[in-house]
């Protein structure tokens, strides 16, 4: 793509000419003692004559006050154009605090090529004079003066000048003077500062003064400037001066420079004839010649005006095979002229708006072409060959909706507006089709097809990288889409075929697809459809760009025996954008089609709430988990489906009893039941329900079929009909405890707690010694926030099973919520007596801490739990790693969090921070983040608190084992802390910054130890010996990946993962990550989410 160059502005200036003898200026009223440096005086003088030659003088006086100021001002850089001007450094000196002066000697001065010259030495003559300031230290005053003299005017008889006042740091006084012949008409404009005009002999003097006495920044104004800069809409320079009187003069000047250079030579005519041979229509000829210059001639990315203004002759460019913007336009114009077309040059700015009041070449940094194609201006075609791989008529974003100075002859120059959008609709279409296996490995084929902006970016990337490295390129693109797996078998369309959409495809493999092994759910892979973030206090429109359609399609086959539950379709429409998503399942394959369309180029402030709503809905849809049902989880061997659960849960205890129900006396009814089970096993839910309905119709007393029908209907969200079927089964077999249990569990799984209460009450009457009755009744009451009644039910459960600590824990919690702190404390104390292995001490301590109840006892419980977890972790060895070892990190993190939370409640804040930070580093759990947010607020680490509060709001919904009501409480607490810290209520927005923060905490850079691109997954065992303040890598183990990486686990031993060892803990845990080296980004190790850990 382009390398845009911002015109150099003269920001170095003058101190007093009598600096050697004058006293320093009086101290200003404002206190600037903490500033790195203060520019006390700054003056620039430029003198022009009628020939176009000029002299510039710059003098500066700076008070340097800190080490960073010394670093900034210790090396001075003076740019100059070696072909057209000379430079003289009059002096660089340092005035010390003790009154002595140190002058920098000539040996400290050297001339170097400017960066742009090093990149394009044949096109640029920009150089830089570097001066290493001798003796500069804190407290010194730096003074320097330089002169520039032009030796060859850029345009004989004309001159122009631009200047921007100094905006960085404190400037007490800044003066700009521009002197021109008194009898010469010039255009001068300086809207930022008041302009003063005086006469000095035969010179007219324009002067402007400026100061910046504070550096208070407006974040919103800064953001707008950043947006405008990115879009090429920067404001005009603070001061502009030009001897050109109108734009026709500017046009005539450039027309004269290029008119002879575009004249077709015999070689040009021969090449044009060769390229257009056999083509009969104008459009084909135009596109062929455009493609030739675009794709076959390398663009030298320097801006119009760097080094020279006159292009090379078209014949020279033809043989060189490269050129800058002027040269590529000249070659295309010459080839087109040889073929009977006229392409006019157009001067344009890619960085700023053109100020039409000041006719000056300095306002342009690019040359493109305008091809008239009809009676109206809008019928014309704008051509820019510098992107090299852009479609015909395509302009980059910075050139759209801009004014270009089009020159049709030496007498004709006018501004025409470029189109606001590309000539073809912008689209990006991503398709992925793959399958998950039982182990959570996802294999897929992916393909991407794009037109417009995305096409040009991706096509250019493929062009710049050799084909053997395309795999690495697509790997990085895949990472950018949020895919952590590996790519292979990359293929792509021909990069130079710019008339067609760009298409590439690849194979994709991801082991341990997130949450599949643990929860048998998955997110649908595809385009992330991330839209620009919107801050709470935003007051600038959100830029969306040219209308674009993003299409993301996926077909995901789940393992045999699993059927995806179809997510709801979504349609959202606003005048600025719309989003549509449809989902379906065919033969166990989830089919997802998502389409985001941006309509307006920007979202106005008045539409911000609509925009936030759209972003929230899109992201919720894109990142939702697709649940699955399976024969193993949803049916027993008798074909009984478990409604709406991710595992057997409470149904496990009743399956055997239901299996024991007798067959029907009717062979036909039994046959129908068996066929219904077969249909359910094949995921034909409706077929299974139809058959089981026929079975109970054939034998209305077939109890097992009624139970099956009830559960099937409930699992298919026909809850009322399912409950009726279970009631029928209960009436047929009133003495089977498993049937009312199935009914109660079914109602609870569907959140029908009020309906489940009488079921469990009746169950308690029928089966008074079964603890499931009162414990499940209490669960229903607790969900309805009827805590006193829940406590009474749990008291009954404790009488039946007094030895169970889990019942005591539930009872204590119920007492707490009911307001009976005394009974709650008594129950918590009892847990310590019953819980011999410490399984419930952590939960008890956490509940007590959250309630500020019995904190010393909570501290005792929490410490016991941590000691038990530490001792348990000693069993972990990578040589004999077990599945349960991978989950110990969650127990350790939870127990550190609890201990830290208890310490925080007891105002032992240093200890609390150690444990909470350690817990956060282990799993980045959102609840722990909320606790850290609260703690940081208490100890007045406000920046850290705000960051952690925002991260907590983002991560809490992802917390393992947290139900919805608990998550809402934790999110509310984090938002309340955030509001207290920032003074504004938290609004929903896409958590892009928070997601990046979390990801960066898991990414660790390594020195390059391998060339090329290779990656592999490793286990890392981190251990603490109780002495070191942080965990150290004790062992590593290769899992899978590049064979070249197999022995490189040693690279990880030098990494500091930043996990503190709180309280002298002696413990260990396992993490898994990807060790990779990449051609351009170097080597790194990225930790995977702990929830994705598995042995394979």
mmCIF file of C-alpha atoms in Angstrom, residues 50-234:
data_model
loop_
_atom_site.group_PDB
_atom_site.id
_atom_site.type_symbol
_atom_site.label_atom_id
_atom_site.label_comp_id
_atom_site.label_asym_id
_atom_site.label_seq_id
_atom_site.Cartn_x
_atom_site.Cartn_y
_atom_site.Cartn_z
ATOM 1 C CA UNK A 50 11.005 36.926 -6.954
ATOM 2 C CA UNK A 51 13.205 34.226 -8.460
ATOM 3 C CA UNK A 52 11.748 31.655 -6.087
ATOM 4 C CA UNK A 53 14.900 31.349 -3.983
ATOM 5 C CA UNK A 54 14.703 31.704 -0.227
ATOM 6 C CA UNK A 55 16.602 31.823 3.051
ATOM 7 C CA UNK A 56 15.262 30.351 6.276
ATOM 8 C CA UNK A 57 16.539 31.016 9.751
ATOM 9 C CA UNK A 58 15.687 29.028 12.864
ATOM 10 C CA UNK A 59 16.757 29.786 16.411
ATOM 11 C CA UNK A 60 15.621 28.040 19.579
ATOM 12 C CA UNK A 61 16.071 28.457 23.319
ATOM 13 C CA UNK A 62 14.942 25.523 25.498
ATOM 14 C CA UNK A 63 15.155 24.988 29.249
ATOM 15 C CA UNK A 64 15.764 21.262 29.841
ATOM 16 C CA UNK A 65 14.476 20.088 33.233
ATOM 17 C CA UNK A 66 14.423 16.265 33.378
ATOM 18 C CA UNK A 67 16.311 13.242 32.079
ATOM 19 C CA UNK A 68 13.598 12.619 29.501
ATOM 20 C CA UNK A 69 14.057 16.203 28.341
ATOM 21 C CA UNK A 70 17.775 15.581 27.952
ATOM 22 C CA UNK A 71 17.047 12.465 25.917
ATOM 23 C CA UNK A 72 14.593 14.316 23.665
ATOM 24 C CA UNK A 73 16.748 17.388 23.027
ATOM 25 C CA UNK A 74 20.159 15.678 23.176
ATOM 26 C CA UNK A 75 20.150 14.882 19.441
ATOM 27 C CA UNK A 76 19.014 17.604 17.058
ATOM 28 C CA UNK A 77 17.890 16.807 13.510
ATOM 29 C CA UNK A 78 17.794 19.378 10.700
ATOM 30 C CA UNK A 79 16.206 18.187 7.409
ATOM 31 C CA UNK A 80 17.282 19.612 4.051
ATOM 32 C CA UNK A 81 17.044 18.840 0.340
ATOM 33 C CA UNK A 82 20.587 18.360 -0.923
ATOM 34 C CA UNK A 83 19.723 19.016 -4.584
ATOM 35 C CA UNK A 84 18.080 22.385 -4.038
ATOM 36 C CA UNK A 85 19.427 23.876 -0.796
ATOM 37 C CA UNK A 86 22.336 24.112 1.624
ATOM 38 C CA UNK A 87 22.282 24.228 5.393
ATOM 39 C CA UNK A 88 24.547 25.909 7.932
ATOM 40 C CA UNK A 89 24.481 25.196 11.677
ATOM 41 C CA UNK A 90 25.511 28.526 13.165
ATOM 42 C CA UNK A 91 25.849 27.275 16.733
ATOM 43 C CA UNK A 92 24.608 24.680 19.188
ATOM 44 C CA UNK A 93 25.492 25.529 22.785
ATOM 45 C CA UNK A 94 24.533 24.688 26.335
ATOM 46 C CA UNK A 95 24.342 27.265 29.129
ATOM 47 C CA UNK A 96 25.043 25.539 32.421
ATOM 48 C CA UNK A 97 23.522 26.453 35.760
ATOM 49 C CA UNK A 98 26.912 27.759 36.992
ATOM 50 C CA UNK A 99 27.099 30.296 34.130
ATOM 51 C CA UNK A 100 29.544 28.407 31.916
ATOM 52 C CA UNK A 101 28.848 27.665 28.249
ATOM 53 C CA UNK A 102 29.656 24.490 26.317
ATOM 54 C CA UNK A 103 29.647 24.783 22.528
ATOM 55 C CA UNK A 104 29.107 21.651 20.461
ATOM 56 C CA UNK A 105 32.118 21.150 18.134
ATOM 57 C CA UNK A 106 31.847 20.303 14.383
ATOM 58 C CA UNK A 107 32.968 16.720 15.134
ATOM 59 C CA UNK A 108 29.501 16.117 16.665
ATOM 60 C CA UNK A 109 27.785 16.922 13.361
ATOM 61 C CA UNK A 110 27.082 14.398 10.609
ATOM 62 C CA UNK A 111 24.912 14.244 7.499
ATOM 63 C CA UNK A 112 22.673 11.204 6.925
ATOM 64 C CA UNK A 113 20.105 10.205 4.360
ATOM 65 C CA UNK A 114 16.549 10.753 5.568
ATOM 66 C CA UNK A 115 14.493 7.615 6.018
ATOM 67 C CA UNK A 116 12.535 8.232 2.815
ATOM 68 C CA UNK A 117 15.809 8.627 0.891
ATOM 69 C CA UNK A 118 17.131 5.339 2.251
ATOM 70 C CA UNK A 119 13.937 3.686 0.987
ATOM 71 C CA UNK A 120 13.981 5.343 -2.447
ATOM 72 C CA UNK A 121 17.483 6.755 -3.144
ATOM 73 C CA UNK A 122 16.796 7.477 -6.830
ATOM 74 C CA UNK A 123 13.699 9.509 -6.022
ATOM 75 C CA UNK A 124 14.512 11.512 -2.959
ATOM 76 C CA UNK A 125 17.324 13.893 -2.086
ATOM 77 C CA UNK A 126 16.187 14.538 1.478
ATOM 78 C CA UNK A 127 19.006 14.426 3.994
ATOM 79 C CA UNK A 128 19.302 15.187 7.657
ATOM 80 C CA UNK A 129 22.050 16.955 9.581
ATOM 81 C CA UNK A 130 22.328 15.332 12.992
ATOM 82 C CA UNK A 131 23.945 17.177 15.897
ATOM 83 C CA UNK A 132 24.781 15.371 19.153
ATOM 84 C CA UNK A 133 24.521 18.135 21.761
ATOM 85 C CA UNK A 134 27.622 18.201 23.932
ATOM 86 C CA UNK A 135 27.295 18.511 27.704
ATOM 87 C CA UNK A 136 23.509 18.712 27.956
ATOM 88 C CA UNK A 137 22.188 17.898 31.438
ATOM 89 C CA UNK A 138 19.166 18.521 33.624
ATOM 90 C CA UNK A 139 18.751 22.212 34.449
ATOM 91 C CA UNK A 140 20.655 23.468 31.384
ATOM 92 C CA UNK A 141 19.499 25.890 28.698
ATOM 93 C CA UNK A 142 19.973 24.703 25.108
ATOM 94 C CA UNK A 143 20.395 27.300 22.344
ATOM 95 C CA UNK A 144 20.888 26.669 18.648
ATOM 96 C CA UNK A 145 20.613 28.463 15.284
ATOM 97 C CA UNK A 146 20.554 27.216 11.672
ATOM 98 C CA UNK A 147 20.211 28.725 8.176
ATOM 99 C CA UNK A 148 18.931 27.176 4.943
ATOM 100 C CA UNK A 149 19.662 28.701 1.504
ATOM 101 C CA UNK A 150 17.972 27.494 -1.676
ATOM 102 C CA UNK A 151 20.279 27.030 -4.635
ATOM 103 C CA UNK A 152 17.624 26.018 -7.147
ATOM 104 C CA UNK A 153 13.956 26.994 -6.850
ATOM 105 C CA UNK A 154 11.414 24.184 -7.253
ATOM 106 C CA UNK A 155 9.397 26.408 -9.593
ATOM 107 C CA UNK A 156 11.388 29.339 -11.034
ATOM 108 C CA UNK A 157 9.621 32.600 -10.257
ATOM 109 C CA UNK A 158 7.266 31.009 -7.701
ATOM 110 C CA UNK A 159 7.457 30.108 -4.023
ATOM 111 C CA UNK A 160 5.261 28.566 -1.338
ATOM 112 C CA UNK A 161 5.549 27.851 2.366
ATOM 113 C CA UNK A 162 3.721 25.971 5.128
ATOM 114 C CA UNK A 163 4.124 26.024 8.898
ATOM 115 C CA UNK A 164 2.558 24.383 11.930
ATOM 116 C CA UNK A 165 3.023 25.845 15.382
ATOM 117 C CA UNK A 166 4.606 23.698 18.056
ATOM 118 C CA UNK A 167 1.983 21.579 19.843
ATOM 119 C CA UNK A 168 4.063 19.350 22.110
ATOM 120 C CA UNK A 169 4.907 20.591 25.594
ATOM 121 C CA UNK A 170 5.087 24.140 26.902
ATOM 122 C CA UNK A 171 5.950 27.001 24.545
ATOM 123 C CA UNK A 172 6.218 30.437 26.131
ATOM 124 C CA UNK A 173 6.715 32.431 22.943
ATOM 125 C CA UNK A 174 6.763 31.367 19.298
ATOM 126 C CA UNK A 175 7.223 33.795 16.416
ATOM 127 C CA UNK A 176 6.967 33.166 12.678
ATOM 128 C CA UNK A 177 7.996 35.787 10.115
ATOM 129 C CA UNK A 178 7.664 35.401 6.342
ATOM 130 C CA UNK A 179 9.212 38.099 4.169
ATOM 131 C CA UNK A 180 8.339 38.555 0.498
ATOM 132 C CA UNK A 181 9.048 41.274 -2.082
ATOM 133 C CA UNK A 182 6.844 44.253 -1.285
ATOM 134 C CA UNK A 183 5.663 44.543 -4.867
ATOM 135 C CA UNK A 184 4.811 40.826 -5.193
ATOM 136 C CA UNK A 185 1.201 39.703 -4.817
ATOM 137 C CA UNK A 186 1.020 36.663 -2.535
ATOM 138 C CA UNK A 187 -1.655 34.662 -0.760
ATOM 139 C CA UNK A 188 -1.122 34.394 3.003
ATOM 140 C CA UNK A 189 -3.337 32.710 5.578
ATOM 141 C CA UNK A 190 -2.843 31.856 9.229
ATOM 142 C CA UNK A 191 -6.180 31.261 10.967
ATOM 143 C CA UNK A 192 -4.752 29.887 14.232
ATOM 144 C CA UNK A 193 -3.016 33.104 15.246
ATOM 145 C CA UNK A 194 -3.642 36.752 14.391
ATOM 146 C CA UNK A 195 -1.730 37.838 11.305
ATOM 147 C CA UNK A 196 0.283 41.072 11.316
ATOM 148 C CA UNK A 197 1.617 42.751 8.172
ATOM 149 C CA UNK A 198 4.425 45.353 8.149
ATOM 150 C CA UNK A 199 6.899 46.893 5.651
ATOM 151 C CA UNK A 200 10.668 46.425 6.009
ATOM 152 C CA UNK A 201 12.472 48.263 3.197
ATOM 153 C CA UNK A 202 11.555 46.545 -0.063
ATOM 154 C CA UNK A 203 10.092 43.557 1.794
ATOM 155 C CA UNK A 204 6.584 42.945 3.083
ATOM 156 C CA UNK A 205 6.643 41.065 6.389
ATOM 157 C CA UNK A 206 3.891 38.706 7.564
ATOM 158 C CA UNK A 207 4.188 37.657 11.189
ATOM 159 C CA UNK A 208 2.308 35.445 13.604
ATOM 160 C CA UNK A 209 2.852 34.758 17.315
ATOM 161 C CA UNK A 210 1.781 31.758 19.319
ATOM 162 C CA UNK A 211 2.189 30.282 22.786
ATOM 163 C CA UNK A 212 1.094 27.114 24.546
ATOM 164 C CA UNK A 213 1.067 27.641 28.295
ATOM 165 C CA UNK A 214 -0.649 24.406 29.260
ATOM 166 C CA UNK A 215 -0.915 20.916 27.838
ATOM 167 C CA UNK A 216 -4.411 20.085 28.969
ATOM 168 C CA UNK A 217 -5.711 17.705 26.332
ATOM 169 C CA UNK A 218 -9.257 17.028 25.291
ATOM 170 C CA UNK A 219 -9.503 13.243 24.702
ATOM 171 C CA UNK A 220 -12.463 13.702 22.399
ATOM 172 C CA UNK A 221 -10.661 16.326 20.312
ATOM 173 C CA UNK A 222 -7.588 14.075 20.191
ATOM 174 C CA UNK A 223 -9.745 11.191 19.055
ATOM 175 C CA UNK A 224 -11.289 13.307 16.313
ATOM 176 C CA UNK A 225 -7.834 14.350 15.125
ATOM 177 C CA UNK A 226 -6.773 10.704 15.022
ATOM 178 C CA UNK A 227 -9.858 9.772 13.007
ATOM 179 C CA UNK A 228 -9.380 12.682 10.620
ATOM 180 C CA UNK A 229 -5.709 11.801 10.179
ATOM 181 C CA UNK A 230 -6.554 8.165 9.430
ATOM 182 C CA UNK A 231 -9.108 9.256 6.838
ATOM 183 C CA UNK A 232 -6.891 11.880 5.256
ATOM 184 C CA UNK A 233 -9.069 14.727 6.547
ATOM 185 C CA UNK A 234 -6.486 16.560 8.618
#
